[in-house]
Amino acid sequence: MMISDNNTLERLDVSGNNLGNDYFSRCIGPALRTNQSLKSLKFSSCGSNDVSAICEALVEETSTIEELDASNNHVGAVFGQGLSNILRVI
């Protein structure tokens, strides 16, 4: 909820935290739909393998994310397809 309501946070880096398979995505994905200030999102090495909620939010034209780091996670083909959809919108 804090990400949804925060209008000053520009960078979020939760890298290295063990946030589970899809927990981070389920939490941050919906928040990205309303947050208009976040420019950088980094979640490297946090145990994610399902980031579909993040991808869905980033496809929307309301996303302000300019930098995304999902490295060292096991995100697989779902993220690849989501990234493809994001790049089509840009």
PDB file of N, CA, C and O in Angstrom, residues 26-62:
ATOM      1  N   ARG A  26       3.195 -10.083  -6.599  1.00  0.00           N
ATOM      2  CA  ARG A  26       1.803  -9.881  -6.202  1.00  0.00           C
ATOM      3  C   ARG A  26       1.626  -8.609  -5.391  1.00  0.00           C
ATOM      4  O   ARG A  26       0.575  -7.974  -5.447  1.00  0.00           O
ATOM      5  N   CYS A  27       2.648  -8.217  -4.650  1.00  0.00           N
ATOM      6  CA  CYS A  27       2.557  -6.996  -3.836  1.00  0.00           C
ATOM      7  C   CYS A  27       2.818  -5.738  -4.657  1.00  0.00           C
ATOM      8  O   CYS A  27       2.086  -4.763  -4.557  1.00  0.00           O
ATOM      9  N   ILE A  28       3.876  -5.757  -5.443  1.00  0.00           N
ATOM     10  CA  ILE A  28       4.296  -4.542  -6.151  1.00  0.00           C
ATOM     11  C   ILE A  28       3.525  -4.322  -7.449  1.00  0.00           C
ATOM     12  O   ILE A  28       3.323  -3.188  -7.873  1.00  0.00           O
ATOM     13  N   GLY A  29       3.088  -5.398  -8.094  1.00  0.00           N
ATOM     14  CA  GLY A  29       2.375  -5.274  -9.366  1.00  0.00           C
ATOM     15  C   GLY A  29       1.199  -4.321  -9.319  1.00  0.00           C
ATOM     16  O   GLY A  29       1.141  -3.336 -10.072  1.00  0.00           O
ATOM     17  N   PRO A  30       0.234  -4.554  -8.432  1.00  0.00           N
ATOM     18  CA  PRO A  30      -0.908  -3.640  -8.350  1.00  0.00           C
ATOM     19  C   PRO A  30      -0.509  -2.215  -7.961  1.00  0.00           C
ATOM     20  O   PRO A  30      -1.097  -1.246  -8.434  1.00  0.00           O
ATOM     21  N   ALA A  31       0.514  -2.088  -7.131  1.00  0.00           N
ATOM     22  CA  ALA A  31       0.964  -0.762  -6.708  1.00  0.00           C
ATOM     23  C   ALA A  31       1.538   0.040  -7.868  1.00  0.00           C
ATOM     24  O   ALA A  31       1.391   1.260  -7.927  1.00  0.00           O
ATOM     25  N   LEU A  32       2.182  -0.640  -8.808  1.00  0.00           N
ATOM     26  CA  LEU A  32       2.771   0.058  -9.961  1.00  0.00           C
ATOM     27  C   LEU A  32       1.709   0.690 -10.854  1.00  0.00           C
ATOM     28  O   LEU A  32       1.993   1.607 -11.615  1.00  0.00           O
ATOM     29  N   ARG A  33       0.501   0.207 -10.765  1.00  0.00           N
ATOM     30  CA  ARG A  33      -0.583   0.760 -11.590  1.00  0.00           C
ATOM     31  C   ARG A  33      -0.993   2.157 -11.148  1.00  0.00           C
ATOM     32  O   ARG A  33      -1.510   2.927 -11.935  1.00  0.00           O
ATOM     33  N   THR A  34      -0.756   2.478  -9.876  1.00  0.00           N
ATOM     34  CA  THR A  34      -1.167   3.791  -9.374  1.00  0.00           C
ATOM     35  C   THR A  34       0.012   4.698  -9.032  1.00  0.00           C
ATOM     36  O   THR A  34      -0.143   5.903  -8.983  1.00  0.00           O
ATOM     37  N   ASN A  35       1.176   4.127  -8.790  1.00  0.00           N
ATOM     38  CA  ASN A  35       2.338   4.930  -8.434  1.00  0.00           C
ATOM     39  C   ASN A  35       2.838   5.680  -9.662  1.00  0.00           C
ATOM     40  O   ASN A  35       3.085   5.091 -10.697  1.00  0.00           O
ATOM     41  N   GLN A  36       2.989   6.973  -9.536  1.00  0.00           N
ATOM     42  CA  GLN A  36       3.415   7.812 -10.657  1.00  0.00           C
ATOM     43  C   GLN A  36       4.805   8.395 -10.476  1.00  0.00           C
ATOM     44  O   GLN A  36       5.226   9.238 -11.261  1.00  0.00           O
ATOM     45  N   SER A  37       5.539   7.955  -9.445  1.00  0.00           N
ATOM     46  CA  SER A  37       6.855   8.541  -9.193  1.00  0.00           C
ATOM     47  C   SER A  37       8.005   7.545  -9.328  1.00  0.00           C
ATOM     48  O   SER A  37       9.134   7.955  -9.567  1.00  0.00           O
ATOM     49  N   LEU A  38       7.739   6.254  -9.188  1.00  0.00           N
ATOM     50  CA  LEU A  38       8.805   5.257  -9.202  1.00  0.00           C
ATOM     51  C   LEU A  38       9.420   5.131 -10.596  1.00  0.00           C
ATOM     52  O   LEU A  38       8.733   4.862 -11.569  1.00  0.00           O
ATOM     53  N   LYS A  39      10.728   5.353 -10.677  1.00  0.00           N
ATOM     54  CA  LYS A  39      11.436   5.312 -11.954  1.00  0.00           C
ATOM     55  C   LYS A  39      12.361   4.095 -12.059  1.00  0.00           C
ATOM     56  O   LYS A  39      12.641   3.619 -13.146  1.00  0.00           O
ATOM     57  N   SER A  40      12.852   3.611 -10.921  1.00  0.00           N
ATOM     58  CA  SER A  40      13.809   2.509 -10.910  1.00  0.00           C
ATOM     59  C   SER A  40      13.317   1.418  -9.965  1.00  0.00           C
ATOM     60  O   SER A  40      13.036   1.682  -8.800  1.00  0.00           O
ATOM     61  N   LEU A  41      13.235   0.196 -10.480  1.00  0.00           N
ATOM     62  CA  LEU A  41      12.799  -0.951  -9.685  1.00  0.00           C
ATOM     63  C   LEU A  41      13.829  -2.063  -9.840  1.00  0.00           C
ATOM     64  O   LEU A  41      14.073  -2.538 -10.944  1.00  0.00           O
ATOM     65  N   LYS A  42      14.450  -2.435  -8.734  1.00  0.00           N
ATOM     66  CA  LYS A  42      15.471  -3.489  -8.755  1.00  0.00           C
ATOM     67  C   LYS A  42      15.082  -4.558  -7.746  1.00  0.00           C
ATOM     68  O   LYS A  42      14.858  -4.259  -6.578  1.00  0.00           O
ATOM     69  N   PHE A  43      15.009  -5.796  -8.248  1.00  0.00           N
ATOM     70  CA  PHE A  43      14.735  -6.927  -7.363  1.00  0.00           C
ATOM     71  C   PHE A  43      15.587  -8.123  -7.752  1.00  0.00           C
ATOM     72  O   PHE A  43      15.140  -9.246  -7.852  1.00  0.00           O
ATOM     73  N   SER A  44      16.854  -7.862  -7.909  1.00  0.00           N
ATOM     74  CA  SER A  44      17.833  -8.899  -8.266  1.00  0.00           C
ATOM     75  C   SER A  44      18.021  -9.870  -7.099  1.00  0.00           C
ATOM     76  O   SER A  44      18.058  -9.468  -5.941  1.00  0.00           O
ATOM     77  N   SER A  45      18.122 -11.151  -7.419  1.00  0.00           N
ATOM     78  CA  SER A  45      18.419 -12.197  -6.432  1.00  0.00           C
ATOM     79  C   SER A  45      17.462 -12.209  -5.248  1.00  0.00           C
ATOM     80  O   SER A  45      17.883 -12.250  -4.095  1.00  0.00           O
ATOM     81  N   CYS A  46      16.178 -12.170  -5.534  1.00  0.00           N
ATOM     82  CA  CYS A  46      15.232 -12.220  -4.407  1.00  0.00           C
ATOM     83  C   CYS A  46      14.318 -13.439  -4.469  1.00  0.00           C
ATOM     84  O   CYS A  46      13.306 -13.485  -3.785  1.00  0.00           O
ATOM     85  N   GLY A  47      14.660 -14.429  -5.281  1.00  0.00           N
ATOM     86  CA  GLY A  47      13.927 -15.684  -5.292  1.00  0.00           C
ATOM     87  C   GLY A  47      12.671 -15.694  -6.133  1.00  0.00           C
ATOM     88  O   GLY A  47      11.865 -16.609  -6.028  1.00  0.00           O
ATOM     89  N   SER A  48      12.481 -14.697  -6.966  1.00  0.00           N
ATOM     90  CA  SER A  48      11.267 -14.620  -7.785  1.00  0.00           C
ATOM     91  C   SER A  48      11.337 -15.566  -8.971  1.00  0.00           C
ATOM     92  O   SER A  48      12.375 -15.711  -9.600  1.00  0.00           O
ATOM     93  N   ASN A  49      10.224 -16.209  -9.278  1.00  0.00           N
ATOM     94  CA  ASN A  49      10.130 -16.948 -10.527  1.00  0.00           C
ATOM     95  C   ASN A  49       8.811 -16.668 -11.232  1.00  0.00           C
ATOM     96  O   ASN A  49       8.593 -17.088 -12.344  1.00  0.00           O
ATOM     97  N   ASP A  50       7.933 -15.943 -10.602  1.00  0.00           N
ATOM     98  CA  ASP A  50       6.681 -15.526 -11.236  1.00  0.00           C
ATOM     99  C   ASP A  50       6.535 -14.029 -11.040  1.00  0.00           C
ATOM    100  O   ASP A  50       6.230 -13.556  -9.955  1.00  0.00           O
ATOM    101  N   VAL A  51       6.798 -13.282 -12.087  1.00  0.00           N
ATOM    102  CA  VAL A  51       6.706 -11.822 -12.014  1.00  0.00           C
ATOM    103  C   VAL A  51       5.605 -11.305 -12.949  1.00  0.00           C
ATOM    104  O   VAL A  51       5.664 -10.190 -13.426  1.00  0.00           O
ATOM    105  N   SER A  52       4.604 -12.132 -13.160  1.00  0.00           N
ATOM    106  CA  SER A  52       3.544 -11.766 -14.104  1.00  0.00           C
ATOM    107  C   SER A  52       2.778 -10.511 -13.675  1.00  0.00           C
ATOM    108  O   SER A  52       2.405  -9.701 -14.526  1.00  0.00           O
ATOM    109  N   ALA A  53       2.556 -10.312 -12.382  1.00  0.00           N
ATOM    110  CA  ALA A  53       1.828  -9.122 -11.933  1.00  0.00           C
ATOM    111  C   ALA A  53       2.621  -7.847 -12.211  1.00  0.00           C
ATOM    112  O   ALA A  53       2.046  -6.819 -12.557  1.00  0.00           O
ATOM    113  N   ILE A  54       3.937  -7.934 -12.096  1.00  0.00           N
ATOM    114  CA  ILE A  54       4.778  -6.775 -12.415  1.00  0.00           C
ATOM    115  C   ILE A  54       4.713  -6.496 -13.911  1.00  0.00           C
ATOM    116  O   ILE A  54       4.545  -5.353 -14.334  1.00  0.00           O
ATOM    117  N   CYS A  55       4.838  -7.536 -14.711  1.00  0.00           N
ATOM    118  CA  CYS A  55       4.782  -7.371 -16.165  1.00  0.00           C
ATOM    119  C   CYS A  55       3.456  -6.770 -16.610  1.00  0.00           C
ATOM    120  O   CYS A  55       3.428  -5.872 -17.446  1.00  0.00           O
ATOM    121  N   GLU A  56       2.370  -7.250 -16.050  1.00  0.00           N
ATOM    122  CA  GLU A  56       1.048  -6.722 -16.409  1.00  0.00           C
ATOM    123  C   GLU A  56       0.952  -5.236 -16.097  1.00  0.00           C
ATOM    124  O   GLU A  56       0.406  -4.456 -16.882  1.00  0.00           O
ATOM    125  N   ALA A  57       1.492  -4.829 -14.960  1.00  0.00           N
ATOM    126  CA  ALA A  57       1.433  -3.414 -14.580  1.00  0.00           C
ATOM    127  C   ALA A  57       2.318  -2.557 -15.476  1.00  0.00           C
ATOM    128  O   ALA A  57       1.957  -1.434 -15.825  1.00  0.00           O
ATOM    129  N   LEU A  58       3.470  -3.086 -15.876  1.00  0.00           N
ATOM    130  CA  LEU A  58       4.396  -2.304 -16.699  1.00  0.00           C
ATOM    131  C   LEU A  58       3.905  -2.124 -18.128  1.00  0.00           C
ATOM    132  O   LEU A  58       4.325  -1.191 -18.808  1.00  0.00           O
ATOM    133  N   VAL A  59       3.025  -2.974 -18.579  1.00  0.00           N
ATOM    134  CA  VAL A  59       2.481  -2.844 -19.931  1.00  0.00           C
ATOM    135  C   VAL A  59       1.533  -1.652 -20.013  1.00  0.00           C
ATOM    136  O   VAL A  59       1.406  -1.017 -21.055  1.00  0.00           O
ATOM    137  N   GLU A  60       0.902  -1.328 -18.903  1.00  0.00           N
ATOM    138  CA  GLU A  60      -0.033  -0.205 -18.895  1.00  0.00           C
ATOM    139  C   GLU A  60       0.708   1.110 -19.122  1.00  0.00           C
ATOM    140  O   GLU A  60       1.833   1.288 -18.688  1.00  0.00           O
ATOM    141  N   GLU A  61       0.063   2.009 -19.770  1.00  0.00           N
ATOM    142  CA  GLU A  61       0.693   3.289 -20.109  1.00  0.00           C
ATOM    143  C   GLU A  61       0.934   4.178 -18.899  1.00  0.00           C
ATOM    144  O   GLU A  61       1.617   5.185 -18.996  1.00  0.00           O
ATOM    145  N   THR A  62       0.385   3.823 -17.747  1.00  0.00           N
ATOM    146  CA  THR A  62       0.562   4.645 -16.554  1.00  0.00           C
ATOM    147  C   THR A  62       1.900   4.401 -15.864  1.00  0.00           C
ATOM    148  O   THR A  62       2.290   5.160 -15.002  1.00  0.00           O
TER     149      THR A  62
END
